[in-house]
Short mmCIF file of C-alpha atoms in Angstrom, two decimals:
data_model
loop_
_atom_site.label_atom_id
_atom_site.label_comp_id
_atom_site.label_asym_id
_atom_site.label_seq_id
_atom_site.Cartn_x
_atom_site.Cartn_y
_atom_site.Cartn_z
CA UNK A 10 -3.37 2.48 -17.22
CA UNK A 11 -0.37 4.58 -18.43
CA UNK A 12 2.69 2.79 -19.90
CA UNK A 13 6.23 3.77 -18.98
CA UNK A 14 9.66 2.82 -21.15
CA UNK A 15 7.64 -0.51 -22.15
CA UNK A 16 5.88 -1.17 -18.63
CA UNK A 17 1.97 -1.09 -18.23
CA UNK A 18 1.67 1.46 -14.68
CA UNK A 19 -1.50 0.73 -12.59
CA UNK A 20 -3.14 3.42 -10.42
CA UNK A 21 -3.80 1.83 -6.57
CA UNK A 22 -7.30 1.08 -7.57
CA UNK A 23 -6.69 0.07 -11.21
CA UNK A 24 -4.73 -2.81 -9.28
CA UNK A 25 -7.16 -3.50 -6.78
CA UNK A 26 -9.60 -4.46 -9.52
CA UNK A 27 -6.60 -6.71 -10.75
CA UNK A 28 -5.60 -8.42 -7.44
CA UNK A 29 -8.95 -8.38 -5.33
CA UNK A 30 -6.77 -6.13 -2.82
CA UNK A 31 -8.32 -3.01 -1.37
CA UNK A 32 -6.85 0.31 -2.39
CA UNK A 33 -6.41 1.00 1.33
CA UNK A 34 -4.08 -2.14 1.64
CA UNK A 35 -2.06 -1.36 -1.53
CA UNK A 36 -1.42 2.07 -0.26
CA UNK A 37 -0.52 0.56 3.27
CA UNK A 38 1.76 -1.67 1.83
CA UNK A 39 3.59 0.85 -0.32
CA UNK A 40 3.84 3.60 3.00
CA UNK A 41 5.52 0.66 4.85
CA UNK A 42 7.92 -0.06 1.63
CA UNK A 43 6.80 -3.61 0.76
CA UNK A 44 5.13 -2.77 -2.45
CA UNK A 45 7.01 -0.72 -4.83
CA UNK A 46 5.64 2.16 -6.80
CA UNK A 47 6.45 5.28 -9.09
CA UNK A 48 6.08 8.76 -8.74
CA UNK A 49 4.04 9.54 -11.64
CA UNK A 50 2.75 12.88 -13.34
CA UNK A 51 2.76 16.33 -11.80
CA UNK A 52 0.25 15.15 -9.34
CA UNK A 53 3.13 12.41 -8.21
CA UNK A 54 0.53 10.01 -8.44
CA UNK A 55 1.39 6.65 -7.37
CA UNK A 56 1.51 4.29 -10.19
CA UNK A 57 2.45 -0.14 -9.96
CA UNK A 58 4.40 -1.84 -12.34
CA UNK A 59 1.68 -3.98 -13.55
CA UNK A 60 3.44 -7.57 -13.46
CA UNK A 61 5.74 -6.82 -10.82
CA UNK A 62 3.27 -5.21 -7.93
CA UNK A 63 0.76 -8.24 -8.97
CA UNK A 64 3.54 -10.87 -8.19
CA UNK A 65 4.50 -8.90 -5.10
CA UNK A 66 0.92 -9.09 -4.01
CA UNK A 67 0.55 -12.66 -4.32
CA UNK A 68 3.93 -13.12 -2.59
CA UNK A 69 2.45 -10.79 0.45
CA UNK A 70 -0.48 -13.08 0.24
CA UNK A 71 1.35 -16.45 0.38
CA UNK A 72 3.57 -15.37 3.73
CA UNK A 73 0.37 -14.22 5.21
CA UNK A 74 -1.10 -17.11 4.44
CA UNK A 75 1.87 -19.16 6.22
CA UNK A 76 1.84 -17.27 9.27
CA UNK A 77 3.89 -14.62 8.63
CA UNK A 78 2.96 -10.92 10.08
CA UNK A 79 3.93 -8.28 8.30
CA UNK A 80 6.77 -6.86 10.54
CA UNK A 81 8.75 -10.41 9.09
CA UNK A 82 7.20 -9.94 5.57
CA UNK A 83 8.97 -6.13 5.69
CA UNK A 84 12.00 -7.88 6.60
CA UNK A 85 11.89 -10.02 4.06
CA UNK A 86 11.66 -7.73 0.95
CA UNK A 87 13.24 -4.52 2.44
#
């Protein structure tokens, strides 16, 4: 976990191990622009705003859970 102006960044599996997500989902998610994330390092690692990408996650989860695919979820947060 790095921190960043006062935010604690999370590496894709770093919040997988948070969230119960798999890494493969988190990365989906942030290809498809539903979950946010910073370029990070030379590497331009990917890196989550800790509370932010953990509330996005649950939101994600909630819509799913209501019926929601995720062409609507996109529309909703993009």
């Amino acid at each position: 976990m790095s921190k960043k102006q006062g935010k604690k960044l999370l590496r894709a599996g770093e919040l997988a191990k948070a969230t119960g997500a798999r890494i493969s989902t988190i990365k989906w998610y942030s290809e498809i622009g539903i979950l946010p994330f910073e370029q990070a390092g030379t590497r331009l690692t990917r890196r989550y705003d800790k509370e932010k990408a953990i509330r996005r996650l649950k939101e994600i989860r909630q819509l799913q859970e209501r019926g929601l695919n995720v062409e609507e979820i996109k529309e909703r947060f993009v």
